[in-house]
Amino acid sequence: MVAVQRWYGPDDIPTDLGPTVVTLGNFDGVHRGHREVLTRVVREAAERDALPVAVTFEPHPIAVLYPDRAPAAVMSLEQRLDALESVGIGAVLVIEFTAEFAQQTPEEFVRSTFVEALGATAVVVGKDTRFGVRNSGDVETLRRLGATDGFDVIALDDIGEGVAVGARWSSTQLRAEILAGNVAHAAQILGRPDRVTGTVVHGDHRGRELGYPTANLSQDHEGLVPADGVYAGWLLRLGVDPSDPDR
């Protein structure tokens, strides 16, 4: 798998960038609804001999516009980028979301980002996508701009198989399931088990009293931790075992 190109602002975009197929979103969790859209981006890009690109924001827009209502992130930015890479996205443009950026009109955002910076030949989004100042841009805005600026617009339902009637895969629902400890429901939304990544650190050595080894994750971890409870899971160890360099 080719490593995803990571652009932390328009200045990082190569000047010789060819045609692209672009999508837009926060992609927190990169759940099954996101993957419906992302998979179409990758397929559309292959058919057009273009680069599949995801545009995302950091921090979450709500954290800037309404800090007291900011949701807990399901994924760190690095986890998000890794997950986008696993789907087949070729490049990710991370836009720093600021109060000033939030004042861009839909037209300003689309033309400066999709058209001028990325040279999009197509934009693939979910049908409820909103963008621009006060979320005033929608799919119809994209279609209007695409007709004048030369890109196609493909709008998809991000409702996957197994979703209740009238519901949809969403980061909000995913977050609620994890925080409630409903990891099986969260896994259904994600299409895989939830993951938390961190460094193993020394704890209170309670494993000695319990009769089996335990591992304690640093508080400086990545990923949303579920409610207190006992869960079955898997451990993936990365790096060299300091007690045995050959392992």
mmCIF file of C-alpha atoms in Angstrom:
data_model
loop_
_atom_site.group_PDB
_atom_site.id
_atom_site.type_symbol
_atom_site.label_atom_id
_atom_site.label_comp_id
_atom_site.label_asym_id
_atom_site.label_seq_id
_atom_site.Cartn_x
_atom_site.Cartn_y
_atom_site.Cartn_z
ATOM 1 C CA MET A 1 0.000 0.000 0.000
ATOM 2 C CA VAL A 2 1.347 3.436 -0.947
ATOM 3 C CA ALA A 3 1.524 5.811 2.031
ATOM 4 C CA VAL A 4 -1.077 8.559 1.974
ATOM 5 C CA GLN A 5 0.219 12.050 1.234
ATOM 6 C CA ARG A 6 -0.486 14.306 4.213
ATOM 7 C CA TRP A 7 -0.886 18.015 3.484
ATOM 8 C CA TYR A 8 -1.256 20.305 6.493
ATOM 9 C CA GLY A 9 -2.485 23.289 4.527
ATOM 10 C CA PRO A 10 -2.679 24.411 0.880
ATOM 11 C CA ASP A 11 1.027 25.308 0.814
ATOM 12 C CA ASP A 12 1.883 21.597 1.181
ATOM 13 C CA ILE A 13 0.029 20.633 -2.007
ATOM 14 C CA PRO A 14 2.468 19.825 -4.836
ATOM 15 C CA THR A 15 2.521 22.403 -7.610
ATOM 16 C CA ASP A 16 2.482 19.625 -10.218
ATOM 17 C CA LEU A 17 -0.615 17.951 -8.769
ATOM 18 C CA GLY A 18 -2.706 16.296 -11.469
ATOM 19 C CA PRO A 19 -6.488 15.750 -11.515
ATOM 20 C CA THR A 20 -8.199 14.735 -8.282
ATOM 21 C CA VAL A 21 -11.462 13.316 -7.005
ATOM 22 C CA VAL A 22 -12.257 14.995 -3.696
ATOM 23 C CA THR A 23 -14.447 14.401 -0.674
ATOM 24 C CA LEU A 24 -15.038 16.546 2.400
ATOM 25 C CA GLY A 25 -15.759 15.732 6.032
ATOM 26 C CA ASN A 26 -14.588 15.470 9.619
ATOM 27 C CA PHE A 27 -14.459 11.665 9.270
ATOM 28 C CA ASP A 28 -14.324 11.124 13.038
ATOM 29 C CA GLY A 29 -14.219 7.356 13.461
ATOM 30 C CA VAL A 30 -14.068 6.672 9.708
ATOM 31 C CA HIS A 31 -17.183 4.545 10.233
ATOM 32 C CA ARG A 32 -19.207 2.584 7.699
ATOM 33 C CA GLY A 33 -21.099 5.648 6.508
ATOM 34 C CA HIS A 34 -17.834 7.426 5.804
ATOM 35 C CA ARG A 35 -16.515 4.346 4.040
ATOM 36 C CA GLU A 36 -19.494 4.293 1.685
ATOM 37 C CA VAL A 37 -18.380 7.706 0.446
ATOM 38 C CA LEU A 38 -14.621 7.082 0.615
ATOM 39 C CA THR A 39 -14.840 3.832 -1.331
ATOM 40 C CA ARG A 40 -16.717 5.652 -4.089
ATOM 41 C CA VAL A 41 -14.022 8.358 -4.133
ATOM 42 C CA VAL A 42 -11.311 5.738 -4.621
ATOM 43 C CA ARG A 43 -13.265 3.963 -7.371
ATOM 44 C CA GLU A 44 -14.148 7.198 -9.151
ATOM 45 C CA ALA A 45 -10.514 8.330 -9.027
ATOM 46 C CA ALA A 46 -9.319 5.046 -10.524
ATOM 47 C CA GLU A 47 -11.785 5.407 -13.403
ATOM 48 C CA ARG A 48 -10.634 8.987 -14.055
ATOM 49 C CA ASP A 49 -6.904 8.313 -13.583
ATOM 50 C CA ALA A 50 -6.990 10.851 -10.754
ATOM 51 C CA LEU A 51 -5.773 11.064 -7.157
ATOM 52 C CA PRO A 52 -8.400 10.322 -4.450
ATOM 53 C CA VAL A 53 -8.237 13.157 -1.911
ATOM 54 C CA ALA A 54 -10.027 13.693 1.408
ATOM 55 C CA VAL A 55 -10.341 17.194 2.865
ATOM 56 C CA THR A 56 -10.774 17.285 6.634
ATOM 57 C CA PHE A 57 -10.541 19.769 9.492
ATOM 58 C CA GLU A 58 -8.523 20.030 12.689
ATOM 59 C CA PRO A 59 -9.763 20.852 15.242
ATOM 60 C CA HIS A 60 -13.402 19.840 14.885
ATOM 61 C CA PRO A 61 -15.402 22.901 13.747
ATOM 62 C CA ILE A 62 -17.703 22.678 16.766
ATOM 63 C CA ALA A 63 -14.668 22.989 19.066
ATOM 64 C CA VAL A 64 -14.006 26.415 17.519
ATOM 65 C CA LEU A 65 -17.544 27.694 17.004
ATOM 66 C CA TYR A 66 -19.177 26.277 20.150
ATOM 67 C CA PRO A 67 -16.395 25.177 22.541
ATOM 68 C CA ASP A 68 -18.804 24.280 25.347
ATOM 69 C CA ARG A 69 -20.560 21.811 23.024
ATOM 70 C CA ALA A 70 -17.453 20.244 21.481
ATOM 71 C CA PRO A 71 -17.791 16.449 21.264
ATOM 72 C CA ALA A 72 -15.100 14.079 22.457
ATOM 73 C CA ALA A 73 -13.102 12.852 19.477
ATOM 74 C CA VAL A 74 -13.480 9.185 18.591
ATOM 75 C CA MET A 75 -10.069 9.304 16.891
ATOM 76 C CA SER A 76 -6.957 11.435 17.067
ATOM 77 C CA LEU A 77 -5.923 13.169 13.859
ATOM 78 C CA GLU A 78 -3.165 10.611 13.259
ATOM 79 C CA GLN A 79 -5.590 7.709 13.737
ATOM 80 C CA ARG A 80 -7.968 9.375 11.316
ATOM 81 C CA LEU A 81 -5.260 9.783 8.681
ATOM 82 C CA ASP A 82 -4.189 6.156 9.084
ATOM 83 C CA ALA A 83 -7.805 5.006 8.690
ATOM 84 C CA LEU A 84 -8.279 7.121 5.558
ATOM 85 C CA GLU A 85 -5.119 5.575 4.139
ATOM 86 C CA SER A 86 -6.456 2.068 4.859
ATOM 87 C CA VAL A 87 -9.512 2.771 2.684
ATOM 88 C CA GLY A 88 -7.289 3.712 -0.259
ATOM 89 C CA ILE A 89 -7.321 7.509 -0.073
ATOM 90 C CA GLY A 90 -4.167 8.817 -1.748
ATOM 91 C CA ALA A 91 -3.874 12.215 -0.059
ATOM 92 C CA VAL A 92 -5.463 14.103 2.821
ATOM 93 C CA LEU A 93 -5.621 17.884 3.062
ATOM 94 C CA VAL A 94 -5.895 18.884 6.730
ATOM 95 C CA ILE A 95 -7.296 22.406 7.042
ATOM 96 C CA GLU A 96 -6.787 24.246 10.318
ATOM 97 C CA PHE A 97 -10.297 25.289 11.308
ATOM 98 C CA THR A 98 -10.295 28.794 12.774
ATOM 99 C CA ALA A 99 -12.932 31.443 13.427
ATOM 100 C CA GLU A 100 -11.602 33.342 10.414
ATOM 101 C CA PHE A 101 -11.791 30.278 8.155
ATOM 102 C CA ALA A 102 -15.378 29.707 9.304
ATOM 103 C CA GLN A 103 -16.375 33.001 7.667
ATOM 104 C CA GLN A 104 -15.652 31.742 4.142
ATOM 105 C CA THR A 105 -18.723 31.608 1.937
ATOM 106 C CA PRO A 106 -19.474 28.268 0.265
ATOM 107 C CA GLU A 107 -18.363 29.746 -3.051
ATOM 108 C CA GLU A 108 -15.052 30.986 -1.615
ATOM 109 C CA PHE A 109 -14.315 27.646 0.012
ATOM 110 C CA VAL A 110 -15.136 25.520 -3.033
ATOM 111 C CA ARG A 111 -13.223 27.675 -5.493
ATOM 112 C CA SER A 112 -10.128 28.176 -3.325
ATOM 113 C CA THR A 113 -9.913 24.562 -2.124
ATOM 114 C CA PHE A 114 -11.564 22.208 -4.619
ATOM 115 C CA VAL A 115 -10.913 24.155 -7.816
ATOM 116 C CA GLU A 116 -7.740 26.218 -7.393
ATOM 117 C CA ALA A 117 -5.785 24.160 -4.840
ATOM 118 C CA LEU A 118 -6.851 20.629 -5.796
ATOM 119 C CA GLY A 119 -8.040 20.806 -9.400
ATOM 120 C CA ALA A 120 -10.993 18.539 -8.660
ATOM 121 C CA THR A 121 -12.647 16.756 -11.573
ATOM 122 C CA ALA A 122 -15.310 15.334 -9.259
ATOM 123 C CA VAL A 123 -16.516 15.874 -5.696
ATOM 124 C CA VAL A 124 -18.115 12.962 -3.827
ATOM 125 C CA VAL A 125 -20.096 13.746 -0.656
ATOM 126 C CA GLY A 126 -22.904 12.492 1.528
ATOM 127 C CA LYS A 127 -26.329 13.934 0.740
ATOM 128 C CA ASP A 128 -26.438 15.883 4.014
ATOM 129 C CA THR A 129 -23.050 17.585 3.553
ATOM 130 C CA ARG A 130 -22.950 21.216 4.694
ATOM 131 C CA PHE A 131 -20.093 23.701 4.396
ATOM 132 C CA GLY A 132 -19.280 27.401 4.331
ATOM 133 C CA VAL A 133 -20.253 30.160 6.732
ATOM 134 C CA ARG A 134 -23.145 29.069 8.984
ATOM 135 C CA ASN A 135 -23.284 25.768 7.051
ATOM 136 C CA SER A 136 -25.006 27.629 4.230
ATOM 137 C CA GLY A 137 -23.605 25.420 1.449
ATOM 138 C CA ASP A 138 -25.132 22.059 0.530
ATOM 139 C CA VAL A 139 -25.214 19.550 -2.325
ATOM 140 C CA GLU A 140 -27.230 21.892 -4.536
ATOM 141 C CA THR A 141 -24.598 24.582 -3.978
ATOM 142 C CA LEU A 142 -21.937 22.110 -5.081
ATOM 143 C CA ARG A 143 -23.919 21.177 -8.193
ATOM 144 C CA ARG A 144 -24.304 24.833 -9.148
ATOM 145 C CA LEU A 145 -20.603 25.528 -8.655
ATOM 146 C CA GLY A 146 -19.601 22.321 -10.394
ATOM 147 C CA ALA A 147 -21.558 23.357 -13.474
ATOM 148 C CA THR A 148 -19.639 26.634 -13.707
ATOM 149 C CA ASP A 149 -16.220 25.503 -12.452
ATOM 150 C CA GLY A 150 -15.966 22.201 -14.273
ATOM 151 C CA PHE A 151 -16.325 19.390 -11.747
ATOM 152 C CA ASP A 152 -18.928 16.647 -11.367
ATOM 153 C CA VAL A 153 -20.824 16.159 -8.109
ATOM 154 C CA ILE A 154 -21.770 12.731 -6.785
ATOM 155 C CA ALA A 155 -24.010 12.701 -3.691
ATOM 156 C CA LEU A 156 -24.476 9.445 -1.793
ATOM 157 C CA ASP A 157 -26.585 8.171 1.062
ATOM 158 C CA ASP A 158 -24.269 7.267 3.932
ATOM 159 C CA ILE A 159 -26.809 4.733 5.177
ATOM 160 C CA GLY A 160 -25.356 1.258 5.127
ATOM 161 C CA GLU A 161 -26.818 -2.209 5.289
ATOM 162 C CA GLY A 162 -28.119 -2.999 8.758
ATOM 163 C CA VAL A 163 -29.073 0.553 9.750
ATOM 164 C CA ALA A 164 -32.533 0.973 11.244
ATOM 165 C CA VAL A 165 -35.154 2.625 9.048
ATOM 166 C CA GLY A 166 -34.819 6.394 9.313
ATOM 167 C CA ALA A 167 -31.376 6.160 10.928
ATOM 168 C CA ARG A 168 -27.867 6.476 9.562
ATOM 169 C CA TRP A 169 -24.320 5.677 10.456
ATOM 170 C CA SER A 170 -23.060 8.729 12.349
ATOM 171 C CA SER A 171 -20.123 9.824 14.486
ATOM 172 C CA THR A 172 -22.604 11.150 17.060
ATOM 173 C CA GLN A 173 -24.214 7.742 17.507
ATOM 174 C CA LEU A 174 -20.826 6.023 17.463
ATOM 175 C CA ARG A 175 -19.525 8.332 20.187
ATOM 176 C CA ALA A 176 -22.600 7.708 22.336
ATOM 177 C CA GLU A 177 -22.252 3.923 22.034
ATOM 178 C CA ILE A 178 -18.575 3.979 23.036
ATOM 179 C CA LEU A 179 -19.136 6.286 26.009
ATOM 180 C CA ALA A 180 -22.009 4.054 27.157
ATOM 181 C CA GLY A 181 -19.798 0.972 26.931
ATOM 182 C CA ASN A 182 -21.820 -0.539 24.088
ATOM 183 C CA VAL A 183 -18.714 -1.638 22.219
ATOM 184 C CA ALA A 184 -20.579 -4.284 20.199
ATOM 185 C CA HIS A 185 -22.921 -1.608 18.827
ATOM 186 C CA ALA A 186 -19.947 0.668 18.208
ATOM 187 C CA ALA A 187 -18.237 -2.109 16.253
ATOM 188 C CA GLN A 188 -21.332 -2.450 14.063
ATOM 189 C CA ILE A 189 -21.172 1.253 13.195
ATOM 190 C CA LEU A 190 -17.408 1.152 12.659
ATOM 191 C CA GLY A 191 -17.360 -2.107 10.735
ATOM 192 C CA ARG A 192 -14.527 -3.203 13.038
ATOM 193 C CA PRO A 193 -13.726 -3.183 16.770
ATOM 194 C CA ASP A 194 -13.030 0.180 18.393
ATOM 195 C CA ARG A 195 -9.338 0.921 18.996
ATOM 196 C CA VAL A 196 -7.392 2.789 21.638
ATOM 197 C CA THR A 197 -3.663 3.352 21.114
ATOM 198 C CA GLY A 198 -1.141 4.301 23.770
ATOM 199 C CA THR A 199 2.088 3.534 25.579
ATOM 200 C CA VAL A 200 2.059 0.817 28.243
ATOM 201 C CA VAL A 201 3.184 2.265 31.584
ATOM 202 C CA HIS A 202 3.664 0.965 35.119
ATOM 203 C CA GLY A 203 0.534 0.883 37.256
ATOM 204 C CA ASP A 204 -0.175 -0.262 40.827
ATOM 205 C CA HIS A 205 1.038 -3.832 40.116
ATOM 206 C CA ARG A 206 -2.418 -5.213 40.893
ATOM 207 C CA GLY A 207 -1.897 -7.954 38.334
ATOM 208 C CA ARG A 208 0.294 -9.730 40.866
ATOM 209 C CA GLU A 209 -2.649 -9.912 43.256
ATOM 210 C CA LEU A 210 -5.082 -10.935 40.523
ATOM 211 C CA GLY A 211 -2.897 -13.795 39.373
ATOM 212 C CA TYR A 212 -2.546 -12.732 35.743
ATOM 213 C CA PRO A 213 -0.611 -10.000 33.935
ATOM 214 C CA THR A 214 -2.198 -6.636 33.152
ATOM 215 C CA ALA A 215 -1.162 -3.720 30.953
ATOM 216 C CA ASN A 216 -1.814 -0.079 31.772
ATOM 217 C CA LEU A 217 -2.155 2.506 29.021
ATOM 218 C CA SER A 218 -0.764 5.987 29.500
ATOM 219 C CA GLN A 219 -3.337 8.735 29.985
ATOM 220 C CA ASP A 220 -1.796 10.278 26.875
ATOM 221 C CA HIS A 221 -3.569 7.804 24.600
ATOM 222 C CA GLU A 222 -5.307 8.116 21.243
ATOM 223 C CA GLY A 223 -8.902 7.057 20.729
ATOM 224 C CA LEU A 224 -12.084 7.336 22.791
ATOM 225 C CA VAL A 225 -12.061 5.096 25.877
ATOM 226 C CA PRO A 226 -15.344 3.255 26.590
ATOM 227 C CA ALA A 227 -17.222 3.437 29.884
ATOM 228 C CA ASP A 228 -15.715 1.694 32.901
ATOM 229 C CA GLY A 229 -16.186 -2.041 32.554
ATOM 230 C CA VAL A 230 -14.643 -5.362 31.661
ATOM 231 C CA TYR A 231 -14.150 -5.987 27.940
ATOM 232 C CA ALA A 232 -12.667 -8.707 25.782
ATOM 233 C CA GLY A 233 -10.122 -7.397 23.327
ATOM 234 C CA TRP A 234 -6.885 -7.804 21.413
ATOM 235 C CA LEU A 235 -3.466 -6.315 22.047
ATOM 236 C CA LEU A 236 -1.102 -5.349 19.247
ATOM 237 C CA ARG A 237 2.414 -4.570 20.441
ATOM 238 C CA LEU A 238 4.535 -2.317 18.253
ATOM 239 C CA GLY A 239 8.314 -2.024 18.548
ATOM 240 C CA VAL A 240 11.112 -4.041 20.130
ATOM 241 C CA ASP A 241 10.703 -5.874 23.437
ATOM 242 C CA PRO A 242 13.352 -4.215 25.663
ATOM 243 C CA SER A 243 13.739 -7.441 27.661
ATOM 244 C CA ASP A 244 14.472 -9.437 24.489
ATOM 245 C CA PRO A 245 15.821 -7.399 21.521
ATOM 246 C CA ASP A 246 15.392 -10.434 19.249
ATOM 247 C CA ARG A 247 11.593 -10.315 19.651
#
